[in-house]
Coordinates of C-alpha atoms in Angstrom, one line a residue:
X1 CA -17.9 -45.8 10.8
X2 CA -21.4 -44.4 10.7
X3 CA -20.3 -41.5 13.0
X4 CA -17.5 -40.6 10.6
X5 CA -19.9 -40.6 7.7
X6 CA -22.3 -38.4 9.6
X7 CA -19.4 -36.0 10.4
X8 CA -18.3 -35.8 6.8
X9 CA -21.9 -35.1 5.7
X10 CA -22.1 -32.2 8.2
X11 CA -18.8 -30.9 7.0
X12 CA -19.9 -31.1 3.4
X13 CA -23.1 -29.2 4.2
X14 CA -21.1 -26.6 6.0
X15 CA -18.9 -26.1 3.0
X16 CA -21.9 -25.8 0.7
X17 CA -23.5 -23.2 3.0
X18 CA -20.2 -21.3 3.3
X19 CA -19.6 -21.2 -0.4
X20 CA -23.2 -20.3 -1.1
X21 CA -23.1 -17.4 1.4
X22 CA -19.9 -16.1 -0.2
X23 CA -21.5 -16.4 -3.7
X24 CA -24.6 -14.5 -2.6
X25 CA -22.5 -11.9 -0.8
X26 CA -20.4 -11.3 -3.9
X27 CA -23.5 -11.0 -6.1
X28 CA -25.0 -8.3 -4.0
X29 CA -21.9 -6.1 -4.0
X30 CA -21.6 -3.3 -6.6
X31 CA -19.3 -3.8 -9.6
X32 CA -17.4 -0.6 -9.0
X33 CA -16.7 -1.5 -5.4
X34 CA -14.4 -4.3 -6.6
X35 CA -12.4 -1.9 -8.7
X36 CA -12.3 0.7 -5.9
X37 CA -11.0 -1.9 -3.4
X38 CA -8.3 -2.8 -6.0
X39 CA -9.5 -6.5 -6.2
X40 CA -10.4 -8.6 -9.2
X41 CA -13.6 -7.8 -11.0
X42 CA -17.1 -8.9 -9.9
X43 CA -17.6 -11.4 -12.7
X44 CA -14.2 -13.0 -11.8
X45 CA -15.3 -13.6 -8.2
X46 CA -18.8 -14.7 -9.2
X47 CA -17.2 -17.3 -11.6
X48 CA -14.7 -18.5 -9.0
X49 CA -17.3 -18.7 -6.2
X50 CA -19.9 -20.2 -8.4
X51 CA -17.5 -23.0 -9.5
X52 CA -16.6 -23.5 -5.8
X53 CA -20.3 -23.9 -5.0
X54 CA -21.0 -26.4 -7.8
X55 CA -17.8 -28.4 -7.0
X56 CA -18.9 -28.6 -3.3
X57 CA -22.3 -29.9 -4.5
X58 CA -21.0 -32.5 -6.9
X59 CA -17.8 -33.9 -5.4
X60 CA -17.0 -35.7 -2.1
X61 CA -15.4 -33.7 0.6
X62 CA -12.3 -36.0 0.5
X63 CA -11.6 -35.0 -3.1
X64 CA -9.1 -32.2 -3.8
X65 CA -11.5 -30.1 -5.8
X66 CA -13.7 -29.0 -2.8
X67 CA -10.5 -28.1 -1.0
X68 CA -9.5 -25.8 -3.8
X69 CA -13.0 -24.3 -3.7
X70 CA -12.7 -23.8 0.0
X71 CA -9.4 -22.0 -0.4
X72 CA -11.0 -19.6 -3.0
X73 CA -14.0 -19.0 -0.7
X74 CA -11.7 -18.3 2.3
X75 CA -9.7 -15.8 0.2
X76 CA -12.9 -14.0 -0.8
X77 CA -14.2 -13.9 2.8
X78 CA -10.9 -12.8 4.5
X79 CA -9.4 -10.5 1.8
X80 CA -12.0 -9.3 -0.7
X81 CA -15.1 -8.9 1.4
X82 CA -13.5 -6.8 4.2
X83 CA -11.9 -4.5 1.6
X84 CA -15.2 -4.0 -0.1
X85 CA -17.1 -3.5 3.2
X86 CA -14.5 -0.8 4.2
X87 CA -15.6 1.4 1.4
X88 CA -18.3 4.0 2.0
X89 CA -21.7 2.3 1.7
X90 CA -20.1 -1.1 2.3
X91 CA -20.2 -1.9 -1.5
X92 CA -23.9 -2.6 -1.4
X93 CA -26.1 -1.1 -4.1
X94 CA -28.2 1.8 -2.9
X95 CA -32.0 1.8 -3.3
X96 CA -32.3 5.6 -3.1
X97 CA -34.3 7.9 -5.3
X98 CA -32.9 9.2 -8.6
X99 CA -33.0 12.7 -7.2
X100 CA -30.8 11.9 -4.2
X101 CA -27.7 14.0 -4.1
X102 CA -24.4 13.4 -2.2
X103 CA -25.8 14.9 1.0
X104 CA -29.3 13.4 0.9
X105 CA -32.5 13.7 -1.0
X106 CA -33.1 16.8 -3.1
X107 CA -36.5 18.2 -2.3
X108 CA -36.7 20.9 -5.0
X109 CA -36.4 23.8 -2.7
X110 CA -39.5 22.9 -0.6

């Protein structure tokens, strides 16, 4: 019985890490990338994935709520994330200069 409990603990930790990764990934994507990929909005996914993360922290893996959170996390990871990553720039926020143009930095004619 102790081996089963250890396996369930490992499975629970894997679910927490999986939902945490999805939440962090969703938070680092640009807001307009969600609209461009024709998916729900960024706040929607942050709410859903945040709830999934909290549910995985609080409830036992054998409950039905972590299973629902797992399904939501899987939907994000296999549907939303690839659609956003397929966009130019991968949906990540750029850290460029304010003078960067569409073809690179503008150097003022130098």
